[in-house]
Short mmCIF file of C-alpha atoms in Angstrom, two decimals:
data_model
loop_
_atom_site.label_atom_id
_atom_site.label_comp_id
_atom_site.label_asym_id
_atom_site.label_seq_id
_atom_site.Cartn_x
_atom_site.Cartn_y
_atom_site.Cartn_z
CA MET M 1 57.34 -40.47 55.80
CA ASP M 2 61.07 -41.69 56.34
CA PRO M 3 62.06 -44.14 53.39
CA PHE M 4 63.39 -46.52 55.86
CA GLU M 5 59.76 -46.71 57.46
CA VAL M 6 58.34 -47.90 54.14
CA ILE M 7 61.00 -50.40 53.82
CA GLY M 8 60.44 -52.19 57.02
CA MET M 9 56.48 -52.07 57.30
CA ALA M 10 55.96 -55.88 57.03
CA GLU M 11 58.79 -56.91 59.17
CA LYS M 12 57.39 -56.69 62.63
CA ASN M 13 54.76 -59.32 61.85
CA ALA M 14 57.32 -61.79 60.31
CA GLU M 15 59.79 -61.18 63.31
CA GLN M 16 57.20 -62.25 66.03
CA HIS M 17 56.52 -65.53 64.07
CA ARG M 18 60.31 -66.34 63.62
CA ARG M 19 61.28 -65.46 67.38
CA SER M 20 60.05 -68.70 68.92
CA ALA M 21 61.44 -70.99 66.28
CA ASN M 22 64.85 -69.24 66.40
CA GLU M 23 65.14 -69.38 70.31
CA ASN M 24 64.47 -73.18 70.17
CA GLU M 25 67.00 -73.71 67.64
CA ALA M 26 69.59 -71.71 69.37
CA SER M 27 68.96 -73.74 72.67
CA GLU M 28 69.73 -76.92 70.84
CA ASN M 29 72.96 -75.48 69.38
CA ALA M 30 74.34 -73.79 72.55
CA GLY M 31 77.21 -76.15 72.74
CA THR M 32 78.66 -75.26 69.34
CA VAL M 33 80.30 -71.81 68.54
CA ASP M 34 78.66 -70.09 65.47
CA LEU M 35 80.52 -67.21 63.92
CA ARG M 36 77.60 -66.27 62.12
CA HIS M 37 75.68 -65.49 65.33
CA PHE M 38 75.50 -61.74 65.70
CA ALA M 39 73.25 -59.77 67.99
CA PHE M 40 72.71 -55.99 68.10
CA TYR M 41 71.95 -53.95 71.26
CA ALA M 42 71.29 -50.44 71.46
CA PHE M 43 71.29 -48.25 74.66
CA ALA M 44 70.44 -44.70 75.17
CA GLY M 45 73.51 -42.47 75.89
CA ARG M 46 72.00 -40.66 78.70
CA THR M 47 69.99 -43.08 80.61
CA GLY M 48 71.41 -46.55 79.61
CA ALA M 49 68.02 -47.96 79.03
CA VAL M 50 67.61 -50.40 76.02
CA ARG M 51 66.57 -48.65 72.84
CA TRP M 52 66.21 -51.78 70.74
CA THR M 53 67.63 -55.30 70.37
CA ARG M 54 67.92 -57.58 67.27
CA LYS M 55 69.36 -61.03 67.21
CA ASN M 56 70.24 -63.22 64.27
CA GLU M 57 69.93 -66.87 65.62
CA ASN M 58 69.64 -68.68 62.36
CA ILE M 59 71.40 -67.02 59.34
CA GLN M 60 71.44 -68.92 56.17
CA THR M 61 74.05 -68.19 53.62
CA LEU M 62 72.36 -66.69 50.61
CA SER M 63 73.59 -66.16 47.29
CA SER M 64 74.51 -62.63 46.25
CA ASP M 65 73.13 -63.41 42.80
CA ALA M 66 70.84 -60.41 41.80
CA SER M 67 68.35 -62.60 40.05
CA GLN M 68 67.79 -64.69 43.26
CA LEU M 69 67.22 -61.71 45.44
CA ILE M 70 63.78 -60.79 43.34
CA PRO M 71 61.03 -63.26 44.06
CA GLN M 72 59.68 -62.44 40.52
CA HIS M 73 62.72 -63.56 38.85
CA ASN M 74 63.30 -66.66 41.11
CA TYR M 75 60.70 -69.45 40.32
CA LYS M 76 62.55 -71.77 42.99
CA LEU M 77 61.34 -69.58 46.05
CA ASP M 78 58.89 -71.52 48.27
CA VAL M 79 56.49 -69.87 50.65
CA HIS M 80 58.97 -70.17 53.60
CA ALA M 81 61.66 -68.35 51.44
CA LEU M 82 59.20 -65.63 50.48
CA ASN M 83 58.03 -64.98 54.15
CA THR M 84 61.64 -65.14 55.38
CA ARG M 85 62.72 -62.29 52.93
CA HIS M 86 62.42 -59.10 54.85
CA PRO M 87 61.24 -56.22 52.52
CA GLY M 88 64.45 -54.14 51.41
CA GLU M 89 66.79 -56.28 53.58
CA PHE M 90 68.77 -57.19 50.61
CA GLU M 91 68.13 -53.91 48.48
CA CYS M 92 71.71 -52.67 48.73
CA ARG M 93 71.40 -51.51 45.04
CA GLU M 94 69.34 -48.46 46.43
CA PHE M 95 72.27 -47.50 48.34
CA ARG M 96 75.03 -48.31 46.08
CA GLU M 97 76.93 -45.01 46.72
CA SER M 98 76.62 -45.30 50.52
CA VAL M 99 77.82 -48.99 50.41
CA LEU M 100 80.89 -47.98 48.48
CA GLY M 101 81.55 -45.27 51.18
CA VAL M 102 81.90 -47.79 54.00
CA MET M 103 84.42 -49.82 52.05
CA PRO M 104 86.98 -51.34 52.24
CA HIS M 105 85.67 -54.62 53.81
CA HIS M 106 87.55 -57.81 54.85
CA TRP M 107 86.94 -60.61 57.24
CA ASP M 108 89.44 -63.47 58.18
CA ARG M 109 88.99 -63.94 61.93
CA ARG M 110 86.51 -63.20 64.82
CA GLU M 111 88.61 -59.96 65.60
CA ASP M 112 87.75 -58.40 62.27
CA THR M 113 84.30 -57.70 63.10
CA LEU M 114 83.62 -53.96 63.26
CA LEU M 115 80.89 -51.47 63.80
CA LYS M 116 81.01 -48.18 61.89
CA LEU M 117 78.52 -45.23 61.77
CA ALA M 118 77.42 -44.00 58.49
CA HIS M 119 74.79 -42.17 56.63
CA PHE M 120 72.88 -43.99 53.96
CA ARG M 121 71.03 -42.30 51.13
CA ARG M 122 69.08 -43.77 48.19
CA HIS M 123 70.55 -43.69 44.74
CA LYS M 124 70.02 -40.60 42.77
CA ARG M 125 68.30 -41.73 39.66
CA LYS M 126 68.45 -39.48 36.55
CA ALA M 127 65.45 -37.06 36.27
CA LEU M 128 62.93 -38.23 33.75
CA LYS M 129 61.29 -35.60 31.28
CA LYS M 130 57.88 -34.68 32.60
CA THR M 131 54.97 -34.87 30.53
CA GLN M 132 51.84 -32.93 30.70
CA GLY M 133 49.49 -34.40 33.20
CA LYS M 134 51.81 -36.74 34.86
CA SER M 135 54.23 -36.37 37.69
CA THR M 136 57.19 -38.64 38.80
CA ASN M 137 57.42 -39.12 42.43
CA TYR M 138 59.49 -41.40 44.62
CA PRO M 139 57.46 -44.24 46.16
CA PHE M 140 58.20 -43.04 49.80
CA HIS M 141 56.57 -39.53 48.97
CA LYS M 142 53.00 -38.63 49.27
CA PRO M 143 51.62 -38.69 45.54
CA GLU M 144 50.50 -35.35 44.36
CA GLU M 145 46.90 -34.85 43.50
CA ASN M 146 46.15 -32.49 40.59
CA HIS M 147 42.55 -32.93 40.98
CA PRO M 148 41.59 -33.58 44.70
CA PRO M 149 38.00 -34.52 45.40
CA GLY M 150 35.63 -31.73 46.32
CA LYS M 151 37.56 -29.03 44.52
CA ASP M 152 36.51 -27.49 41.37
CA ASP M 153 39.26 -25.70 39.37
CA THR M 154 36.88 -24.00 37.04
CA LYS M 155 35.28 -21.75 39.68
CA LYS M 156 37.57 -18.72 40.05
CA ILE M 157 35.82 -17.28 42.83
CA SER M 158 36.14 -20.10 45.08
CA ASN M 159 39.72 -20.42 44.08
CA LEU M 160 40.37 -16.67 45.03
CA ILE M 161 38.64 -17.20 48.41
CA GLY M 162 40.98 -20.42 49.11
CA LYS M 163 44.03 -18.49 48.21
CA ALA M 164 43.25 -15.55 50.43
CA ALA M 165 42.48 -17.95 53.49
CA LYS M 166 45.77 -19.70 52.79
CA TYR M 167 47.74 -16.50 52.72
CA ALA M 168 45.82 -15.29 56.02
CA GLY M 169 46.97 -18.49 57.85
CA SER M 170 50.53 -18.19 56.73
CA ALA M 171 50.96 -14.58 57.71
CA LYS M 172 51.26 -15.56 61.50
CA SER M 173 54.37 -14.79 63.08
CA LYS M 174 56.60 -17.96 63.83
CA LYS M 175 59.39 -17.77 66.07
CA PRO M 176 62.50 -19.53 64.92
CA LEU M 177 63.41 -22.42 67.12
CA PRO M 178 66.98 -23.48 67.85
CA TYR M 179 67.76 -26.60 65.91
CA VAL M 180 69.83 -29.40 67.31
CA PRO M 181 70.41 -32.26 64.88
CA THR M 182 69.53 -35.53 66.42
CA ILE M 183 69.36 -39.00 65.10
CA THR M 184 65.68 -39.69 64.37
CA ASN M 185 63.43 -41.31 61.88
CA TYR M 186 63.50 -38.27 59.67
CA THR M 187 67.30 -37.59 59.74
CA GLN M 188 68.15 -36.00 56.46
CA LEU M 189 71.43 -34.11 57.06
CA TRP M 190 74.36 -35.98 55.32
CA TRP M 191 76.86 -35.54 58.07
CA VAL M 192 74.53 -37.03 60.86
CA PRO M 193 74.68 -40.85 60.98
CA ASN M 194 71.40 -42.54 60.44
CA VAL M 195 72.74 -46.39 60.30
CA VAL M 196 75.47 -48.56 61.99
CA VAL M 197 77.44 -50.85 59.47
CA ALA M 198 78.40 -54.09 60.84
CA HIS M 199 81.33 -55.71 59.02
CA GLN M 200 80.97 -59.48 59.70
CA ARG M 201 81.64 -62.69 58.37
CA GLU M 202 78.96 -62.80 55.72
CA GLY M 203 79.66 -59.30 54.57
CA ILE M 204 78.16 -55.90 55.62
CA GLU M 205 74.87 -55.21 57.36
CA ALA M 206 73.35 -51.69 57.74
CA VAL M 207 71.06 -51.28 60.55
CA HIS M 208 68.65 -48.27 61.01
CA LEU M 209 69.89 -46.37 64.16
CA PRO M 210 66.35 -45.38 65.50
CA THR M 211 64.56 -48.64 65.06
CA GLY M 212 67.08 -51.38 64.46
CA ARG M 213 65.62 -52.64 61.27
CA THR M 214 68.05 -54.06 58.66
CA ILE M 215 67.85 -51.93 55.55
CA CYS M 216 70.63 -53.37 53.56
CA LYS M 217 72.72 -56.64 53.84
CA LEU M 218 75.33 -57.47 51.04
CA HIS M 219 76.73 -61.00 51.28
CA LEU M 220 80.35 -60.85 50.37
CA GLN M 221 82.88 -63.74 49.94
CA GLU M 222 84.89 -64.54 52.77
CA GLY M 223 88.68 -63.66 52.70
CA GLY M 224 90.47 -60.96 50.63
CA LEU M 225 89.67 -57.47 50.29
CA HIS M 226 86.54 -55.77 48.92
CA ALA M 227 86.89 -52.35 47.77
CA ASP M 228 86.70 -50.13 44.58
CA ILE M 229 90.20 -50.45 43.69
CA ASN M 230 89.98 -48.77 40.28
CA GLY M 231 87.46 -46.06 41.09
CA ASP M 232 84.79 -46.89 38.56
CA GLY M 233 82.07 -47.13 41.17
CA VAL M 234 81.77 -50.84 41.08
CA LEU M 235 82.86 -53.02 44.17
CA ASP M 236 85.72 -55.29 43.44
CA HIS M 237 87.21 -58.21 45.06
CA VAL M 238 91.05 -58.93 45.54
CA GLN M 239 92.17 -62.22 46.92
CA VAL M 240 95.47 -63.79 47.24
CA VAL M 241 96.31 -67.49 46.85
CA GLY M 242 98.85 -69.23 49.15
CA GLY M 243 99.46 -71.92 51.60
CA ASN M 244 100.09 -75.78 51.57
CA GLY M 245 101.17 -75.66 47.90
CA ALA M 246 97.67 -76.75 46.83
CA GLU M 247 96.04 -75.15 43.86
CA GLN M 248 92.58 -73.76 44.72
CA THR M 249 89.93 -71.82 42.98
CA VAL M 250 90.15 -68.18 43.77
CA VAL M 251 86.48 -67.06 42.71
CA SER M 252 83.50 -69.13 43.46
CA GLY M 253 81.90 -70.01 40.32
CA SER M 254 85.07 -69.34 38.31
CA MET M 255 86.78 -72.54 36.51
CA GLU M 256 90.27 -70.61 36.76
CA VAL M 257 92.65 -72.16 39.21
CA LEU M 258 95.57 -70.09 40.16
CA ARG M 259 98.89 -71.31 41.90
CA PRO M 260 99.89 -70.23 45.25
CA CYS M 261 101.59 -66.59 45.68
CA TRP M 262 99.36 -65.26 42.98
CA ALA M 263 96.65 -62.62 43.36
CA VAL M 264 93.39 -62.16 41.41
CA ALA M 265 91.03 -59.29 41.30
CA THR M 266 87.48 -59.36 40.11
CA SER M 267 84.76 -56.78 39.48
CA GLY M 268 81.27 -56.79 40.38
CA VAL M 269 78.77 -58.54 42.91
CA PRO M 270 78.13 -61.06 41.71
CA VAL M 271 81.30 -61.30 39.72
CA ARG M 272 81.17 -59.93 36.09
CA GLU M 273 84.75 -59.71 35.02
CA GLN M 274 88.27 -60.42 35.99
CA LEU M 275 90.35 -57.36 36.37
CA PHE M 276 93.79 -58.85 36.68
CA ASN M 277 96.10 -61.63 38.16
CA ALA M 278 99.61 -61.00 39.01
CA SER M 279 102.38 -62.68 41.13
CA ILE M 280 103.44 -61.26 44.60
CA CYS M 281 106.54 -63.40 45.06
CA HIS M 282 110.08 -62.77 43.43
CA HIS M 283 109.14 -59.99 41.02
CA SER M 284 111.14 -60.10 37.81
CA PRO M 285 112.88 -56.82 36.89
CA PHE M 286 111.67 -57.09 33.40
CA ASN M 287 108.22 -58.14 34.38
CA LEU M 288 108.18 -61.10 31.91
CA PHE M 289 105.58 -63.68 31.70
CA GLN M 290 103.71 -61.67 34.51
CA HIS M 291 100.19 -62.78 33.64
CA GLY M 292 98.41 -65.79 32.01
CA GLU M 293 99.40 -69.49 31.45
CA PHE M 294 102.98 -68.50 30.11
CA SER M 295 103.97 -67.42 33.59
CA ARG M 296 102.99 -70.68 35.08
CA SER M 297 104.69 -72.72 32.49
CA PHE M 298 108.01 -70.98 32.71
CA SER M 299 108.21 -69.72 36.16
CA ARG M 300 110.26 -71.20 38.95
CA THR M 301 108.70 -73.82 41.08
CA PRO M 302 109.95 -73.15 44.70
CA ASP M 303 108.43 -74.77 47.71
CA PHE M 304 105.17 -72.94 48.56
CA GLY M 305 104.24 -75.68 51.24
CA SER M 306 104.88 -73.05 54.03
CA LEU M 307 103.85 -69.86 52.33
CA GLU M 308 101.40 -67.82 53.90
CA VAL M 309 99.66 -64.42 52.84
CA ALA M 310 98.07 -61.65 54.60
CA THR M 311 94.94 -59.84 53.78
CA PRO M 312 95.75 -57.12 51.04
CA ILE M 313 95.14 -53.42 51.68
CA LEU M 314 94.29 -50.40 49.77
CA ILE M 315 96.49 -47.35 50.02
CA PRO M 316 94.72 -44.17 48.29
CA ARG M 317 96.62 -42.71 45.40
CA ASN M 318 96.49 -39.37 44.32
CA ASP M 319 96.17 -38.95 40.39
CA GLY M 320 94.83 -35.54 40.10
CA HIS M 321 91.31 -36.62 40.09
CA ARG M 322 88.62 -36.74 42.88
CA HIS M 323 87.59 -40.07 44.06
CA ARG M 324 85.29 -41.53 46.89
CA LYS M 325 87.01 -42.23 50.07
CA GLY M 326 88.44 -45.70 50.41
CA SER M 327 88.47 -46.22 46.63
CA HIS M 328 91.09 -46.08 43.70
CA GLY M 329 94.63 -46.75 45.03
CA ASP M 330 97.65 -49.05 45.22
CA ILE M 331 96.95 -52.71 46.51
CA ILE M 332 99.49 -53.74 48.96
CA PHE M 333 100.44 -57.44 49.64
CA LEU M 334 102.45 -59.40 52.35
CA THR M 335 103.98 -62.97 52.47
CA ASN M 336 105.31 -64.56 55.44
CA ARG M 337 108.71 -64.26 53.89
CA GLY M 338 108.75 -60.43 54.47
CA GLU M 339 108.06 -59.62 50.77
CA VAL M 340 105.93 -56.49 50.30
CA THR M 341 104.55 -55.88 46.95
CA SER M 342 102.56 -52.91 45.37
CA TYR M 343 100.47 -53.00 42.36
CA SER M 344 98.37 -50.16 40.98
CA PRO M 345 95.15 -50.49 38.73
CA GLY M 346 96.08 -50.21 34.97
CA LEU M 347 94.69 -48.02 32.16
CA HIS M 348 90.76 -47.98 32.24
CA GLY M 349 90.80 -49.97 35.59
CA HIS M 350 92.00 -53.24 33.99
CA ASP M 351 95.23 -55.22 34.42
CA ALA M 352 97.80 -54.25 37.15
CA ILE M 353 101.00 -52.13 37.06
CA TRP M 354 103.91 -53.36 39.29
CA GLN M 355 105.13 -50.36 41.40
CA TRP M 356 107.67 -51.75 43.89
CA GLN M 357 108.62 -54.65 46.04
CA LEU M 358 110.51 -54.65 49.26
CA LEU M 359 112.05 -57.38 51.16
CA THR M 360 111.37 -56.75 55.17
CA GLY M 361 111.89 -58.37 58.28
CA ALA M 362 108.00 -58.80 58.76
CA THR M 363 108.39 -62.54 58.68
CA TRP M 364 106.45 -65.28 60.53
CA SER M 365 105.67 -69.01 60.46
CA ASN M 366 102.79 -71.17 61.68
CA LEU M 367 104.25 -74.40 61.12
CA PRO M 368 103.40 -77.00 63.52
CA SER M 369 105.91 -78.08 66.32
CA PRO M 370 107.90 -81.41 66.04
CA SER M 371 105.53 -83.21 68.53
CA GLY M 372 102.82 -82.44 65.96
CA MET M 373 100.83 -79.89 68.33
CA MET M 374 100.21 -76.49 66.93
CA GLU M 375 101.33 -73.75 69.23
CA SER M 376 99.65 -70.26 69.52
CA ARG M 377 99.17 -69.07 65.96
CA VAL M 378 100.81 -65.81 64.86
CA VAL M 379 98.51 -63.32 63.16
CA PRO M 380 100.31 -61.09 60.73
CA THR M 381 99.57 -57.26 60.32
CA LEU M 382 99.10 -55.46 57.25
CA LYS M 383 97.22 -52.30 57.45
CA ALA M 384 96.94 -48.47 56.39
CA PHE M 385 97.48 -46.08 59.27
CA SER M 386 98.42 -42.47 59.76
CA LEU M 387 101.07 -41.00 62.18
CA ARG M 388 98.82 -38.42 63.50
CA VAL M 389 95.02 -38.67 64.51
CA HIS M 390 92.58 -37.48 61.72
CA ASP M 391 95.27 -37.22 59.15
CA ASN M 392 94.56 -38.08 55.57
CA ARG M 393 98.06 -39.11 54.89
CA GLU M 394 98.43 -42.83 55.26
CA LEU M 395 101.41 -44.98 55.61
CA ILE M 396 101.92 -48.97 55.46
CA LEU M 397 102.22 -50.90 58.69
CA ALA M 398 103.32 -54.49 58.37
CA ALA M 399 104.39 -56.89 61.20
CA GLY M 400 105.50 -60.51 61.61
CA ASP M 401 106.46 -62.26 64.69
CA GLN M 402 109.49 -60.43 65.57
CA GLU M 403 109.34 -57.19 63.89
CA ALA M 404 106.96 -54.52 62.69
CA ILE M 405 107.98 -52.05 60.06
CA MET M 406 106.41 -48.75 58.76
CA MET M 407 106.65 -47.89 55.00
CA SER M 408 105.67 -45.07 52.72
CA PRO M 409 103.17 -45.54 49.91
CA GLY M 410 106.23 -45.23 47.61
CA GLY M 411 107.94 -48.22 49.08
CA SER M 412 110.51 -46.34 51.26
CA LEU M 413 111.22 -48.00 54.76
CA LEU M 414 110.76 -45.29 57.47
CA THR M 415 111.31 -47.31 60.71
CA SER M 416 111.02 -50.63 62.34
CA VAL M 417 110.14 -51.82 65.79
CA GLU M 418 111.20 -55.08 67.55
CA LEU M 419 108.33 -57.11 68.97
CA PRO M 420 108.76 -58.71 72.40
CA ALA M 421 106.62 -61.56 71.55
CA ALA M 422 104.92 -63.03 68.60
CA PRO M 423 101.28 -61.34 68.13
CA THR M 424 98.21 -63.40 68.46
CA HIS M 425 96.12 -60.46 67.21
CA ALA M 426 96.66 -57.78 64.52
CA LEU M 427 98.49 -54.69 65.74
CA ILE M 428 95.98 -52.02 67.03
CA CYS M 429 96.72 -48.37 65.99
CA GLU M 430 95.10 -45.87 68.54
CA ASP M 431 96.22 -42.94 70.27
CA PHE M 432 96.11 -44.29 74.01
CA SER M 433 98.48 -41.53 75.35
CA ASN M 434 96.23 -38.82 74.09
CA ASP M 435 98.78 -36.66 72.51
CA GLY M 436 97.42 -36.73 68.97
CA LEU M 437 99.94 -39.23 67.62
CA THR M 438 99.03 -42.72 66.71
CA ASP M 439 100.40 -45.44 69.09
CA LEU M 440 100.70 -49.13 68.75
CA ILE M 441 99.16 -51.93 70.97
CA LEU M 442 100.59 -55.57 70.72
CA VAL M 443 98.53 -58.37 72.06
CA THR M 444 100.36 -61.66 72.72
CA SER M 445 99.69 -64.86 74.44
CA ASN M 446 101.70 -63.78 77.58
CA GLY M 447 100.72 -60.06 77.93
CA VAL M 448 99.72 -56.84 76.14
CA TYR M 449 102.33 -54.29 75.03
CA GLY M 450 101.90 -50.53 74.18
CA PHE M 451 104.42 -48.66 71.99
CA VAL M 452 104.16 -44.72 72.28
CA GLN M 453 105.05 -42.59 69.36
CA THR M 454 107.25 -39.63 70.46
CA ARG M 455 108.42 -36.61 68.71
CA GLN M 456 112.28 -36.29 68.20
CA PRO M 457 113.63 -33.17 69.81
CA GLY M 458 116.34 -33.21 67.09
CA ALA M 459 114.01 -32.80 64.27
CA LEU M 460 112.16 -30.10 66.07
CA PHE M 461 115.51 -28.16 66.87
CA PHE M 462 116.47 -28.54 63.09
CA SER M 463 113.17 -27.35 61.86
CA THR M 464 113.31 -24.43 64.22
CA LEU M 465 117.09 -23.60 62.91
CA VAL M 466 116.11 -23.72 59.18
CA GLY M 467 113.02 -21.36 59.91
CA CYS M 468 115.52 -18.94 61.61
CA LEU M 469 117.91 -19.02 58.88
CA ILE M 470 115.22 -18.27 56.36
CA VAL M 471 114.11 -15.37 58.36
CA VAL M 472 117.64 -13.99 58.65
CA MET M 473 118.24 -14.44 55.08
CA GLY M 474 115.08 -12.54 54.23
CA VAL M 475 115.95 -9.65 56.64
CA ILE M 476 119.63 -9.59 55.19
CA PHE M 477 118.11 -9.36 51.54
CA VAL M 478 115.61 -6.58 52.31
CA THR M 479 118.28 -4.56 54.09
CA GLN M 480 120.84 -4.75 51.29
CA TYR M 481 118.23 -3.75 48.90
CA LEU M 482 117.04 -0.69 50.76
CA ASN M 483 120.65 0.36 51.20
CA SER M 484 121.59 0.09 47.45
CA MET M 485 118.39 2.17 46.67
CA LYS M 486 119.69 4.96 49.04
CA GLY M 487 123.23 5.00 47.83
CA LYS M 488 122.28 5.49 43.93
CA PRO M 489 122.94 9.22 42.73
CA ARG M 490 119.83 10.97 41.52
CA ALA M 491 119.79 12.38 38.04
CA SER M 492 119.67 16.20 37.86
CA SER M 493 116.77 17.57 36.00
CA GLY M 494 118.01 21.15 35.72
CA PRO M 495 120.31 22.54 32.73
CA ARG M 496 124.08 22.63 33.56
#
């Protein structure tokens, strides 16, 4: 039986009882916009028929504390809470590697909602030592029976007859059927997706493709970057503090308060420890007083009232070791003053090492107008993208209200693009020209603009010329070598 089938056995009955109450409450709140409202619709690709639907009409914000997710460990759960918890809905620990495989995650606005296909597998536990007379099985496998009823292992004649009958039945010729992998309840191939992962405001949710059941729902703190930044297999959270000059608590449940223009990274869900905190503005060449209370006491106190920061991103870093995709890399930060800063994880995953800082033209401002009215809000862009489709080498794209820049992971400015208008959405990186090169789409309040990436003919000509010169030099070298071998006099072997 499919493990996901075992997870959702009791969900159908509970869903029927909740459906009527959810519909009544949704009709009462129809006038308000709830960003937590999320509905899934699955359609058949060939016929367009509805496969399944699932609606989250009334989503309550639940704590991500592991002790509160297990009814036996939470004495405050009432009968309603026990009934509303779906079997396996919050059991993301069973799929910890798969959850890390769909990272990074960030959600700041409605446009950040994203759907991705993935293949979820259970966490592989260490094999236990087998003792005689016992067998260890997974709960979703059929238990083995060492002594099935009606069978006597002491009778050798009956055992021989049974083995002969089994051998005769298995001797029939079976024609191999052509296997076409499809998404079913029994999909086990790692390269065939079996879930769709929704990145939404409250975190991530993995929905089983064939049935539409939620098999894993991980509540993550809104804002910031969620990823395994140091490659230790634990989900981390990086958040930037800025705006309005007011001090604010970065991590929920933490008593530490950081000033604007500072970034803090924590490890674990729920938070177990703090990895680092570092400044992303006006970096000192000697990196003096970079961490802790000393930096807050001796640092300059500029006006942070208009400071805005973009959500940080993770750029993979090659350190000679093999890491999971989307983990272990440099963290890139961007402020509305055009400061792009890069940090890398320190030794053993703690602290942060400053890599570089670049002052660019990717600036923006969302200050209210003199009349007091807020105009269309400028949405900055900070994302990793590749020049070619399906290319593993990623660059950094940063954009403000007038200019977009492209940088290498090492901090080199590659090129810049002037924007005709201020973006109201983050820049979209897609190949709409169908030439294999990544293009840019700009969405503004007065229109949509597309920027096509083109190959430079000069660069192609230069590459061809260099290749021809290398070939000519090789031919000349081989020719001279052969001529020198022919011109040498041979030593006579006979007596003179």
